[in-house]
């Protein structure tokens, strides 16, 4: 991101802009203006988004002068996610100035709401020491951070990142992607909402991907799934313009090795140590190779010990360790230690200590204290010095056009296997969907669409079980006896991959009808109350 000098005065005015067009537009343009803490002169950050999201749209910052709108030289292009940002150094102070953003969409000029700001003179800080801004205001004199996701946005309420900065938070890890498509869509929504807003307030940002491991056993299939999920993270990072100089690396959130659930929600199958390790190293290595920035691994000490093999390869990745109920203000306390003995994993040191870089020390931070809606907030500490923190931030990545998520990319669906017998058993289809290069699709799901002439009178229940990226088992329950035709349809609500389908036909014979069993009425038992924050640090 280039930083320009901005003269908050008429000297910035380049040409007069006509009054807003009366033409109606379905697009909406937002603008926020913040004075961002800076180690040099006063930094002003303009940021916003265009909805619906549209990449490559030119955004022009305009200034109001004597009641007339004029354009400045400050411009930005929207990202794939529709967001934009531009920063400038101010040289005029203590005067209230009003701005708006302008864009041309399909030949129509649209404008944001007006935003006013009064630039304040910053204390003189040497440009040679930006680490002075990375205050160690957390417990134990460490750099304080938080991590956020959709749970910190009840009813889409915004986070007050200025209040968060004033409360001492200097970095925030934002959930950016998820294996599950529904959760992934929400991650994109709130990433677009939070990323630029946090940076404009002076907070460094990082990202994390919540992983669900595949239900496969072959090494090649495990690598294919890890590759697909890493691609999702890379596409997500590319959608917001890549890594800037205020971004920490992407983190892999790996805390669950269950790969198959029962209908009651209990885990039926777990990945082995070698499978978890292979998947993890593949994901992290691909992210590192593509972006040039070393990603981070988030997990807990028990998971690292019980679910992964020790490897020297893993130790190259910074560890973000989650362990609660330890007071970080005590200088002798640290995470990763058992009451007796060692947690043995790739990051275990010679004295049983874990070589962690970040520590999530509580999930019970007092959210309103940090400008976050709700009651709870995950809080983190950075282990090293301010300079070590800045070293971790080093490195940027600007995506090329080919790095962006495709739009309506052709796909090919194949029904690998199907089974239909009697009405008391499930009808199942094993389905695979691939991209043009035969790699698995990254997003999307499948369903059965009946032909109208053969559609059952009572709609059956369809359940989709993900085996791995681009592979599912589709199960139908409650189909009456008969012969049916239709198609297995792949759709992707994100519009990354295009639809594809395969026609199918199947017959269901009448099976035995189970005798009704009387179920005694049970009196509901009161649920025992539990405090999820018991023994945790409430900071």
XYZ file of N, CA and C in Angstrom, residues 34 158-165 370-373:
39
model
N -10.662 7.357 9.462
C -10.050 7.249 10.779
C -8.667 7.885 10.760
N -21.517 -3.778 14.726
C -20.115 -3.507 14.422
C -19.254 -3.537 15.680
N -17.984 -3.871 15.512
C -17.000 -3.797 16.590
C -16.382 -2.403 16.578
N -16.196 -1.830 17.746
C -15.557 -0.520 17.883
C -14.052 -0.754 18.047
N -13.331 -0.769 16.929
C -11.901 -1.079 16.978
C -11.080 0.060 17.576
N -11.587 1.277 17.506
C -10.883 2.384 18.166
C -10.874 2.148 19.674
N -12.014 1.725 20.224
C -12.077 1.412 21.648
C -11.172 0.221 21.970
N -11.132 -0.746 21.058
C -10.263 -1.908 21.257
C -8.799 -1.473 21.316
N -8.399 -0.600 20.409
C -7.021 -0.090 20.417
C -6.739 0.675 21.707
N -13.499 -4.011 25.335
C -12.699 -3.905 24.119
C -13.530 -3.471 22.906
N -14.702 -2.922 23.147
C -15.530 -2.428 22.053
C -16.235 -3.512 21.266
N -16.367 -4.704 21.859
C -16.953 -5.848 21.159
C -18.358 -6.117 21.686
N -19.367 -6.236 20.819
C -20.717 -6.582 21.269
C -20.725 -7.960 21.936
